[in-house]
Tab-separated table of C-alpha atoms and ligand atoms in Angstrom:
chain	number	residue	atom	x	y	z
H	1	MET	CA	-16.992	15.792	34.658
H	2	THR	CA	-16.248	13.503	32.122
H	3	ILE	CA	-13.167	10.881	32.720
H	4	VAL	CA	-10.836	9.889	30.001
H	5	PRO	CA	-10.602	6.390	29.651
H	6	LYS	CA	-7.259	4.746	30.412
H	7	VAL	CA	-5.396	1.906	28.694
H	8	THR	CA	-5.355	-1.548	30.065
H	9	ASP	CA	-4.416	-3.096	27.438
H	10	VAL	CA	-2.238	-3.650	23.836
H	11	ARG	CA	-1.784	-6.602	21.925
H	12	ILE	CA	0.002	-7.331	19.240
H	13	ILE	CA	-1.492	-10.208	16.855
H	14	PRO	CA	0.520	-11.597	13.847
H	15	VAL	CA	-1.786	-12.795	10.696
H	16	ALA	CA	-1.860	-13.865	7.498
H	17	GLY	CA	-4.437	-13.908	4.791
H	18	TYR	CA	-4.106	-15.774	0.590
H	19	ASP	CA	-2.788	-13.699	-2.100
H	20	SER	CA	-2.742	-14.440	-5.274
H	21	MET	CA	0.753	-15.542	-7.780
H	22	LEU	CA	1.013	-11.431	-8.193
H	23	LEU	CA	3.738	-10.715	-10.707
H	24	THR	CA	6.073	-7.297	-10.156
H	25	LEU	CA	10.146	-6.322	-10.428
H	26	SER	CA	10.468	-8.537	-7.026
H	27	GLY	CA	9.255	-11.613	-8.512
H	28	ALA	CA	6.323	-13.484	-7.046
H	29	HIS	CA	3.494	-12.744	-4.121
H	30	TYR	CA	3.769	-15.992	-2.598
H	31	PRO	CA	0.852	-17.951	-1.139
H	32	TYR	CA	0.455	-16.399	2.094
H	33	PHE	CA	1.215	-12.035	3.040
H	34	THR	CA	1.823	-11.154	6.490
H	35	ARG	CA	1.033	-8.327	8.350
H	36	ASN	CA	0.727	-7.544	12.068
H	37	ILE	CA	-2.505	-6.266	14.304
H	38	VAL	CA	-2.635	-3.930	16.820
H	39	ILE	CA	-5.087	-4.070	19.806
H	40	ILE	CA	-5.539	-0.717	22.130
H	41	SER	CA	-8.463	-1.394	25.363
H	42	ASP	CA	-9.209	1.235	27.388
H	43	ASP	CA	-11.107	1.099	31.075
H	44	SER	CA	-14.356	2.479	29.490
H	45	GLY	CA	-14.217	-1.229	26.797
H	46	ASN	CA	-13.161	0.251	23.785
H	47	LYS	CA	-11.036	-1.164	21.039
H	48	GLY	CA	-8.718	1.001	19.081
H	49	ILE	CA	-7.443	-1.824	16.320
H	50	ALA	CA	-4.585	-1.062	13.657
H	51	GLU	CA	-2.538	-3.076	11.051
H	52	ILE	CA	0.666	-2.404	9.728
H	53	HIS	CA	3.270	-4.448	7.854
H	54	GLY	CA	3.971	-7.777	8.981
H	55	GLY	CA	7.341	-9.820	9.940
H	56	ASP	CA	9.132	-10.372	12.741
H	57	PRO	CA	10.781	-7.298	13.225
H	58	ILE	CA	8.413	-5.132	12.782
H	59	LYS	CA	6.494	-7.610	15.575
H	60	GLU	CA	9.403	-6.992	18.188
H	61	GLN	CA	9.110	-2.965	17.720
H	62	LEU	CA	5.365	-2.634	18.197
H	63	GLU	CA	5.720	-4.781	21.675
H	64	ALA	CA	8.836	-2.266	22.911
H	65	TYR	CA	5.647	0.106	22.582
H	66	LYS	CA	3.764	-1.568	25.401
H	67	PRO	CA	5.002	0.365	28.126
H	68	PHE	CA	4.922	3.606	26.672
H	69	ILE	CA	1.048	2.869	26.386
H	70	LEU	CA	0.097	1.386	29.144
H	71	GLY	CA	-1.966	2.972	31.877
H	72	ARG	CA	-1.661	6.657	29.991
H	73	PRO	CA	-4.986	8.511	29.173
H	74	ILE	CA	-6.149	8.088	25.351
H	75	SER	CA	-6.266	11.378	25.305
H	76	GLU	CA	-2.474	11.641	25.295
H	77	TYR	CA	-1.612	9.724	22.032
H	78	ARG	CA	0.323	13.024	20.664
H	79	SER	CA	2.570	12.373	23.952
H	80	ILE	CA	2.795	8.770	24.010
H	81	LEU	CA	4.251	8.352	20.261
H	82	ASN	CA	6.564	11.451	21.689
H	83	ASP	CA	7.420	9.419	24.349
H	84	ILE	CA	8.048	6.382	21.470
H	85	LYS	CA	10.516	8.818	19.117
H	86	LYS	CA	12.555	10.236	22.027
H	87	HIS	CA	12.839	6.660	23.963
H	88	LEU	CA	13.103	4.332	21.189
H	89	GLY	CA	13.530	6.033	18.025
H	90	TYR	CA	12.283	4.829	14.939
H	91	LEU	CA	12.726	0.817	13.180
H	92	ASN	CA	14.230	2.890	10.694
H	93	LYS	CA	18.076	1.891	10.241
H	94	ASN	CA	18.681	2.218	6.551
H	95	LYS	CA	21.862	3.734	5.202
H	96	GLY	CA	18.960	6.059	2.591
H	97	GLN	CA	18.652	3.633	-0.157
H	98	GLY	CA	15.190	2.961	1.597
H	99	ILE	CA	13.193	1.707	-2.077
H	100	GLN	CA	14.345	3.475	-4.658
H	101	GLU	CA	15.144	0.013	-6.223
H	102	LEU	CA	11.960	-1.688	-4.970
H	103	ASP	CA	14.338	-4.332	-3.230
H	104	ILE	CA	11.710	-5.929	-0.654
H	105	SER	CA	13.698	-6.505	2.427
H	106	ASN	CA	14.119	-2.613	2.707
H	107	LEU	CA	10.605	-2.085	3.141
H	108	GLN	CA	10.977	-2.891	6.767
H	109	TYR	CA	12.909	0.064	6.825
H	110	VAL	CA	10.497	2.270	5.319
H	111	VAL	CA	7.709	1.225	7.528
H	112	HIS	CA	6.933	3.179	10.458
H	113	ALA	CA	5.433	0.740	13.196
H	114	GLU	CA	4.366	3.561	15.343
H	115	ALA	CA	1.863	4.590	12.805
H	116	ALA	CA	-0.024	1.551	14.171
H	117	ILE	CA	-0.548	2.653	17.429
H	118	GLU	CA	-0.993	6.305	16.118
H	119	CYS	CA	-4.130	4.652	14.144
H	120	ALA	CA	-5.340	2.463	16.982
H	121	LEU	CA	-5.425	5.073	20.169
H	122	LEU	CA	-6.820	7.670	17.188
H	123	ASP	CA	-9.661	4.772	17.498
H	124	LEU	CA	-10.038	4.927	20.279
H	125	TYR	CA	-9.616	8.444	20.761
H	126	GLY	CA	-12.281	8.926	18.189
H	127	LYS	CA	-14.756	6.292	19.694
H	128	PHE	CA	-14.376	8.504	22.763
H	129	LEU	CA	-15.997	11.638	21.413
H	130	ASN	CA	-17.909	10.166	19.095
H	131	LEU	CA	-16.200	11.195	15.820
H	132	PRO	CA	-15.109	9.324	12.782
H	133	ILE	CA	-10.864	9.298	12.399
H	134	CYS	CA	-11.334	11.570	9.572
H	135	ASP	CA	-12.623	14.692	11.376
H	136	LEU	CA	-9.521	14.277	14.044
H	137	ILE	CA	-6.998	14.731	11.961
H	138	GLY	CA	-4.860	17.254	10.184
H	139	GLU	CA	-6.952	19.793	9.199
H	140	GLY	CA	-10.162	17.851	9.638
H	141	ARG	CA	-12.303	16.354	7.455
H	142	GLN	CA	-12.246	17.687	3.650
H	143	ARG	CA	-14.590	15.125	2.182
H	144	ASP	CA	-17.310	12.503	2.455
H	145	LYS	CA	-16.498	9.742	0.493
H	146	VAL	CA	-13.054	8.536	-1.215
H	147	GLU	CA	-11.716	7.448	-4.600
H	148	PHE	CA	-9.602	4.011	-5.043
H	149	LEU	CA	-7.969	2.812	-8.220
H	150	GLY	CA	-8.211	-0.578	-9.160
H	151	TYR	CA	-4.803	-2.108	-8.991
H	152	LEU	CA	-3.874	-4.347	-11.670
H	153	PHE	CA	-1.265	-7.248	-11.884
H	154	TYR	CA	-0.016	-9.347	-14.259
H	155	ILE	CA	-0.323	-12.989	-12.326
H	156	ALA	CA	1.670	-16.252	-12.550
H	157	ASP	CA	0.549	-19.461	-13.479
H	158	SER	CA	0.582	-20.757	-9.750
H	159	LYS	CA	0.110	-24.282	-10.819
H	160	LYS	CA	3.890	-24.436	-12.182
H	161	THR	CA	4.685	-24.663	-8.288
H	162	ASN	CA	3.672	-26.950	-5.821
H	163	LEU	CA	2.459	-24.450	-2.955
H	164	PRO	CA	-0.961	-24.039	-1.923
H	165	TYR	CA	-2.312	-20.635	-3.748
H	166	LEU	CA	-6.440	-20.278	-4.081
H	167	THR	CA	-8.079	-21.484	-6.825
H	168	ASN	CA	-11.622	-21.762	-6.249
H	169	ASP	CA	-12.350	-19.646	-3.302
H	170	ASP	CA	-14.909	-17.529	-5.086
H	171	ASP	CA	-16.759	-18.380	-7.851
H	172	SER	CA	-19.500	-15.497	-6.760
H	173	ASP	CA	-18.502	-13.231	-10.215
H	174	GLU	CA	-16.039	-12.970	-13.062
H	175	TRP	CA	-13.383	-10.543	-10.726
H	176	GLY	CA	-13.256	-13.887	-8.157
H	177	LYS	CA	-12.425	-16.510	-10.408
H	178	ILE	CA	-10.163	-14.301	-12.441
H	179	ARG	CA	-7.880	-12.909	-9.708
H	180	ARG	CA	-6.763	-16.444	-9.279
H	181	LYS	CA	-6.104	-17.216	-12.787
H	182	GLU	CA	-2.568	-16.719	-14.949
H	183	THR	CA	-2.704	-13.394	-16.854
H	184	LEU	CA	0.240	-12.313	-19.336
H	185	SER	CA	-1.519	-10.933	-22.094
H	186	VAL	CA	-3.068	-7.700	-22.973
H	187	GLN	CA	-6.266	-9.523	-23.483
H	188	GLY	CA	-5.642	-10.958	-19.805
H	189	ILE	CA	-5.344	-7.528	-18.092
H	190	VAL	CA	-7.970	-5.420	-20.395
H	191	ALA	CA	-10.084	-8.951	-18.606
H	192	GLN	CA	-8.652	-7.797	-14.938
H	193	ALA	CA	-9.696	-4.308	-15.226
H	194	LYS	CA	-13.367	-5.079	-16.631
H	195	ALA	CA	-13.641	-7.593	-13.882
H	196	ALA	CA	-12.494	-5.313	-11.170
H	197	GLN	CA	-14.674	-2.725	-12.606
H	198	LYS	CA	-17.627	-4.732	-12.545
H	199	ARG	CA	-17.569	-5.699	-8.623
H	200	TYR	CA	-16.293	-2.584	-7.895
H	201	GLY	CA	-17.306	0.565	-10.136
H	202	PHE	CA	-13.708	1.483	-10.563
H	203	LYS	CA	-13.127	5.111	-12.544
H	204	CYS	CA	-9.040	4.659	-12.645
H	205	PHE	CA	-6.477	1.728	-13.042
H	206	LYS	CA	-2.937	1.362	-12.027
H	207	LEU	CA	-1.355	-1.703	-13.560
H	208	LYS	CA	1.814	-2.980	-11.672
H	209	GLY	CA	4.752	-3.287	-14.462
H	210	GLY	CA	8.363	-4.213	-14.524
H	211	VAL	CA	6.980	-7.623	-15.363
H	212	LEU	CA	6.939	-7.755	-19.523
H	213	PRO	CA	9.157	-5.576	-21.667
H	214	GLY	CA	8.191	-2.110	-21.011
H	215	GLU	CA	6.861	-1.975	-24.850
H	216	GLU	CA	4.095	-5.131	-24.255
H	217	GLU	CA	3.496	-2.890	-20.799
H	218	MET	CA	2.987	-0.349	-22.508
H	219	LYS	CA	0.218	-1.899	-25.329
H	220	ALA	CA	-1.660	-3.098	-22.376
H	221	VAL	CA	-2.018	0.334	-21.005
H	222	VAL	CA	-3.292	1.525	-24.541
H	223	ALA	CA	-5.515	-1.735	-24.619
H	224	LEU	CA	-6.882	-0.096	-21.406
H	225	HIS	CA	-7.296	3.413	-22.528
H	226	GLU	CA	-9.203	1.934	-25.632
H	227	GLU	CA	-11.696	0.321	-23.671
H	228	PHE	CA	-12.137	2.763	-20.722
H	229	PRO	CA	-11.402	6.324	-22.523
H	230	LYS	CA	-12.033	8.756	-19.282
H	231	ALA	CA	-10.181	6.756	-16.800
H	232	ARG	CA	-6.556	7.931	-15.469
H	233	ILE	CA	-4.606	5.031	-16.320
H	234	ASN	CA	-0.948	4.602	-14.577
H	235	LEU	CA	1.726	1.880	-15.303
H	236	ASP	CA	4.070	1.460	-11.853
H	237	PRO	CA	7.445	-0.820	-13.401
H	238	ASN	CA	9.028	0.052	-10.028
H	239	GLY	CA	11.906	1.938	-11.957
H	240	ALA	CA	12.678	-0.953	-14.006
H	241	TRP	CA	13.522	0.835	-16.676
H	242	SER	CA	16.745	2.938	-17.871
H	243	LEU	CA	15.752	6.810	-18.564
H	244	ASN	CA	16.426	6.368	-22.101
H	245	GLU	CA	13.411	3.159	-22.514
H	246	ALA	CA	11.091	5.493	-19.746
H	247	ILE	CA	11.475	8.715	-22.032
H	248	GLN	CA	11.117	6.682	-25.697
H	249	LEU	CA	8.211	4.247	-24.430
H	250	THR	CA	6.531	8.044	-23.027
H	251	ARG	CA	6.606	9.254	-26.309
H	252	LYS	CA	5.944	6.552	-28.313
H	253	TYR	CA	2.930	4.944	-26.181
H	254	GLY	CA	2.382	8.346	-23.858
H	255	GLU	CA	-1.438	9.450	-25.127
H	256	ALA	CA	-2.515	6.558	-23.044
H	257	LEU	CA	-1.060	7.405	-20.197
H	258	THR	CA	-2.462	9.922	-17.372
H	259	TYR	CA	0.611	9.788	-15.360
H	260	ALA	CA	4.211	7.549	-15.073
H	261	GLU	CA	4.887	5.943	-11.494
H	262	ASP	CA	8.396	5.267	-10.568
H	263	PRO	CA	9.031	4.887	-14.516
H	264	CYS	CA	12.845	4.909	-14.287
H	265	GLY	CA	15.601	4.608	-11.401
H	266	PRO	CA	18.760	5.229	-10.045
H	267	GLU	CA	21.431	4.643	-13.104
H	268	ASN	CA	25.084	5.655	-13.456
H	269	GLY	CA	25.553	7.296	-10.308
H	270	PHE	CA	22.422	9.270	-10.367
H	271	SER	CA	19.843	8.741	-7.755
H	272	GLY	CA	16.129	8.391	-8.542
H	273	ARG	CA	15.014	11.403	-7.913
H	274	GLU	CA	17.557	12.715	-10.480
H	275	VAL	CA	16.669	10.080	-12.990
H	276	LEU	CA	12.717	11.046	-12.935
H	277	SER	CA	13.966	14.868	-13.008
H	278	TYR	CA	15.525	14.332	-16.581
H	279	TYR	CA	12.466	12.337	-17.513
H	280	LYS	CA	10.268	14.528	-16.920
H	281	ASN	CA	11.995	17.188	-18.716
H	282	ALA	CA	11.881	15.109	-21.493
H	283	THR	CA	8.552	14.006	-21.637
H	284	ASN	CA	6.367	16.574	-19.974
H	285	LYS	CA	4.852	13.698	-17.840
H	286	PRO	CA	3.702	13.769	-14.381
H	287	VAL	CA	5.168	11.552	-12.030
H	288	ALA	CA	4.046	9.415	-8.845
H	289	THR	CA	6.089	7.673	-6.390
H	290	ASN	CA	6.130	5.764	-3.366
H	291	MET	CA	9.808	4.675	-4.025
H	292	VAL	CA	12.382	8.088	-3.995
H	293	ALA	CA	10.455	10.673	-1.454
H	294	THR	CA	9.601	7.847	1.062
H	295	ASP	CA	10.680	10.773	4.091
H	296	TRP	CA	11.253	14.235	4.687
H	297	LYS	CA	14.920	13.836	4.037
H	298	GLN	CA	14.010	12.556	0.758
H	299	LEU	CA	10.776	14.411	-0.236
H	300	TYR	CA	13.040	17.845	0.395
H	301	PRO	CA	15.311	16.999	-2.489
H	302	ALA	CA	12.461	15.739	-4.783
H	303	LEU	CA	10.246	18.298	-4.754
H	304	ASN	CA	13.277	20.488	-4.813
H	305	MET	CA	14.325	18.487	-8.170
H	306	LYS	CA	10.413	18.752	-9.424
H	307	SER	CA	11.436	14.656	-9.998
H	308	VAL	CA	7.793	14.082	-8.824
H	309	ASP	CA	3.770	15.422	-8.981
H	310	ILE	CA	2.359	13.054	-7.112
H	311	VAL	CA	3.596	11.298	-4.012
H	312	LEU	CA	1.871	8.658	-2.936
H	313	ALA	CA	2.156	9.430	1.096
H	314	ASP	CA	1.535	6.085	2.915
H	315	PRO	CA	0.541	6.461	6.020
H	316	HIS	CA	2.154	3.629	7.514
H	317	PHE	CA	5.333	4.921	6.262
H	318	TRP	CA	4.903	8.518	7.023
H	319	GLY	CA	2.413	8.105	10.020
H	320	ILE	CA	-0.954	9.242	10.300
H	321	GLU	CA	0.029	12.758	10.719
H	322	GLY	CA	2.940	12.752	8.934
H	323	SER	CA	0.906	11.621	5.552
H	324	LEU	CA	-1.584	14.865	5.795
H	325	ARG	CA	1.834	17.195	6.770
H	326	VAL	CA	2.336	16.073	2.951
H	327	ALA	CA	-0.547	16.239	1.470
H	328	SER	CA	-1.311	20.161	2.922
H	329	ILE	CA	2.638	21.102	1.635
H	330	LEU	CA	1.843	19.034	-1.725
H	331	ASN	CA	-1.850	21.367	-1.892
H	332	ASP	CA	0.261	24.612	-1.296
H	333	TRP	CA	2.293	24.236	-3.631
H	334	ASN	CA	-0.544	22.815	-6.823
H	335	LEU	CA	1.364	19.344	-6.291
H	336	THR	CA	-0.887	15.612	-5.251
H	337	TRP	CA	-1.617	13.943	-2.901
H	338	GLY	CA	-2.153	9.840	-2.585
H	339	SER	CA	-1.416	6.375	-1.005
H	340	HIS	CA	0.793	3.634	-1.634
H	341	SER	CA	-0.604	0.551	-0.345
H	342	ASN	CA	1.148	-3.466	-0.128
H	343	ASN	CA	-0.957	-6.330	0.797
H	344	HIS	CA	-3.638	-5.622	3.455
H	345	PHE	CA	-6.865	-6.672	5.212
H	346	ASP	CA	-9.681	-4.292	6.338
H	347	ILE	CA	-8.157	-2.527	8.835
H	348	THR	CA	-6.326	-0.431	6.903
H	349	LEU	CA	-8.602	-0.024	4.350
H	350	ALA	CA	-10.228	1.702	6.797
H	351	LEU	CA	-7.069	3.643	7.480
H	352	TYR	CA	-6.752	5.083	3.598
H	353	ALA	CA	-10.797	5.954	3.317
H	354	GLN	CA	-9.907	8.150	7.290
H	355	VAL	CA	-6.563	9.544	5.754
H	356	ALA	CA	-7.438	10.472	2.331
H	357	ALA	CA	-10.912	12.047	3.805
H	358	ALA	CA	-8.838	14.791	5.240
H	359	ALA	CA	-6.616	14.907	3.227
H	360	PRO	CA	-6.488	18.597	1.520
H	361	GLY	CA	-6.607	19.153	-2.315
H	362	ASN	CA	-7.064	17.241	-5.395
H	363	ILE	CA	-6.052	13.895	-4.909
H	364	THR	CA	-5.344	11.163	-6.470
H	365	PRO	CA	-7.163	7.757	-6.302
H	366	ILE	CA	-5.974	5.433	-3.515
H	367	ASP	CA	-4.225	2.736	-4.406
H	368	THR	CA	-5.243	-0.472	-2.548
H	369	HIS	CA	-4.452	-4.265	-2.723
H	370	PHE	CA	-7.651	-5.337	-1.040
H	371	ILE	CA	-9.352	-6.189	-3.689
H	372	TRP	CA	-6.599	-9.530	-4.013
H	373	GLN	CA	-7.613	-10.194	-0.590
H	374	ASP	CA	-11.432	-9.494	-0.640
H	375	GLY	CA	-13.089	-12.091	1.548
H	376	GLN	CA	-10.667	-11.954	4.247
H	377	GLN	CA	-12.177	-9.233	6.197
H	378	LEU	CA	-11.252	-9.818	9.649
H	379	CYS	CA	-13.767	-6.747	11.097
H	380	ASP	CA	-17.590	-6.926	11.033
H	381	ASN	CA	-18.865	-3.030	9.490
H	382	ALA	CA	-16.056	-3.650	6.997
H	383	LEU	CA	-16.207	-1.148	4.233
H	384	ALA	CA	-16.437	-1.511	1.019
H	385	ILE	CA	-15.684	0.087	-2.219
H	386	LYS	CA	-18.428	0.912	-3.993
H	387	ASP	CA	-19.121	2.729	-7.909
H	388	GLY	CA	-14.960	3.416	-7.005
H	389	TYR	CA	-15.444	5.083	-3.459
H	390	ILE	CA	-15.604	4.161	0.006
H	391	THR	CA	-17.912	6.376	2.095
H	392	ILE	CA	-16.780	7.310	5.037
H	393	PRO	CA	-19.419	6.293	7.311
H	394	LYS	CA	-20.804	7.742	10.290
H	395	ARG	CA	-19.288	4.983	13.062
H	396	PRO	CA	-17.213	6.963	15.032
H	397	GLY	CA	-13.142	5.844	15.225
H	398	LEU	CA	-12.197	3.551	12.164
H	399	GLY	CA	-15.900	2.865	11.762
H	400	ILE	CA	-15.605	-1.185	11.981
H	401	GLU	CA	-15.006	-3.247	14.928
H	402	ILE	CA	-12.563	-6.569	15.166
H	403	ASN	CA	-13.981	-9.599	14.734
H	404	GLU	CA	-12.244	-11.903	17.019
H	405	GLU	CA	-13.172	-15.172	15.713
H	406	LYS	CA	-11.333	-14.122	12.013
H	407	LEU	CA	-8.271	-12.563	13.983
H	408	ALA	CA	-7.707	-15.873	15.353
H	409	ALA	CA	-7.773	-17.841	12.280
H	410	ALA	CA	-5.761	-15.464	10.398
H	411	HIS	CA	-3.479	-15.448	13.301
H	412	GLU	CA	-3.880	-19.203	13.314
H	413	LEU	CA	-2.811	-18.809	10.158
H	414	TYR	CA	0.229	-17.213	10.482
H	415	GLU	CA	1.582	-19.745	13.528
H	416	LYS	CA	1.795	-22.273	10.600
H	417	LEU	CA	3.836	-20.771	8.721
H	418	GLU	CA	7.797	-21.096	8.817
H	419	PHE	CA	8.334	-17.816	7.630
H	420	HIS	CA	6.901	-14.665	8.231
H	421	GLY	CA	8.651	-11.667	6.581
H	422	ARG	CA	8.740	-11.548	3.113
H	423	ASP	CA	10.435	-13.216	-0.333
H	424	ASP	CA	9.237	-12.503	-4.133
H	425	ALA	CA	12.144	-14.335	-5.082
H	426	LYS	CA	11.463	-17.728	-3.882
H	427	ALA	CA	7.944	-18.585	-5.392
H	428	MET	CA	9.300	-16.833	-8.172
H	429	GLN	CA	12.259	-19.534	-8.467
H	430	TYR	CA	9.767	-22.104	-9.298
H	431	LEU	CA	8.888	-20.550	-12.505
H	432	ILE	CA	12.625	-19.403	-13.575
H	433	ASP	CA	16.129	-21.446	-11.959
H	434	ASP	CA	17.764	-19.372	-9.418
H	435	TRP	CA	16.066	-16.385	-10.210
H	436	LYS	CA	17.416	-12.936	-8.936
H	437	PHE	CA	16.173	-9.654	-8.267
H	438	ASP	CA	17.396	-7.109	-10.617
H	439	PRO	CA	16.108	-3.378	-10.543
H	440	LYS	CA	17.209	-3.002	-13.851
H	441	LYS	CA	15.325	-5.983	-15.247
H	442	PRO	CA	11.579	-6.811	-15.870
H	443	THR	CA	11.170	-9.915	-13.819
H	444	LEU	CA	9.668	-12.269	-16.982
H	445	VAL	CA	12.974	-10.634	-18.974
H	446	ARG	CA	15.898	-13.219	-18.281
P	1	GKR	O1	2.465	-5.857	-4.121
P	1	GKR	O2	4.511	-6.072	-5.014
P	1	GKR	C1	4.052	-5.673	-4.240
P	1	GKR	C2	3.863	-4.017	-4.920
P	1	GKR	O3	4.713	-4.083	-6.310
P	1	GKR	C3	4.487	-3.167	-4.068
P	1	GKR	O4	5.081	-3.789	-3.703
P	1	GKR	C4	4.790	-1.918	-4.164
P	1	GKR	O5	5.291	-1.735	-3.062
P	1	GKR	O6	2.602	-1.185	-4.492
P	1	GKR	C5	3.909	-1.409	-4.135
P	1	GKR	C6	4.302	0.610	-5.563
P	1	GKR	O7	3.077	0.747	-5.883
P	1	GKR	O8	5.435	0.643	-5.703
P	2	MG	MG1	4.718	2.241	-7.014
């Protein structure tokens, strides 16, 4: 008789990595980003790993889960998750606003920390059964390779700060160099896309907007479309535009735009879901979101009002099985599934690939910030994006193994930081005195 391994140890290791001075509606990314890594060991000697958003509240939540996991057979992973939910509930204490206005301090309420426990246990269970995670979850494997999009950002001049941003960390190719340099022009964005395409082979692109006046950002979309006429191109101003502006810009430049991601958000007493449905009526443009449908309660009105066509159901917001339940519903209703991302290491990249490989239907290429972090891998056998795709490895579980030395170095970096959360206003204030987040004003429009 085969004996199912039992959990012997649960470790929560906060880590940090380096980032570029990427601009969004929330401000500027700091030179560091933080994440929490979970490592669950079992008595067969396997380690199950997971990565989730950083910050002390999420770390504390993960620590509180330990008694529900220790000593349990790994095959009980569903009961373990149920027990955690029953006894501790979600970290989610938000009042329903979520990230409808990309107030980045609300991100901690949208992230469900127990998704990391689900991932680490599935990694162990996959190793026990000798199966990749995508064969175990949802409706099972739907594809052997997963398409990712090239996630482009405007970048501020980090030399205008005295913060320790990386500058010459990678001169192996154009992408390595360009990803650390100021980029605020249309030509700069096209050059960024070309460099990313050369290294990773992307066939689709997303430009993070909410930085310059909408007209400028749409000109960048038009230029991207001219350079890559076959690519699906998407712009995401995180709801910064008014409904009227979003409609005008789409009517003027919309041909270049395959779909719009959160082009407008809450205004004049209307919720983001209501405003997006007006936008769709006026433009007929497909809409993607990671802001107005981040949980089941929000999904119902969003689909009911036909506010969105593409739901970027990040497994860290919905849980792994939750995200795949969303994928099944969207597929049944001829809508589209995708995943949102924040800065992350290679463990999240592997998770996105496994979940997307199991998502039924015609899914949209997956978001990833990893190209901005590439070179800082924490694992051996890390998965790589080639020709725009990640091929699911034959190895079981996530298909990667933690490298303890690299993990220790990322933890050491974290320990040196005074601040563990995310505050994009801080770096921004080096560029504009007293800069404050305003959900309706692009970052550099002050
Ligand atoms: O990395 O700052 C960022 C992004 O703007 C992120 O916070 C968003 O949540 O990528 C996300 C998005 O698609 O809205
Ligand atoms: Mg978005």
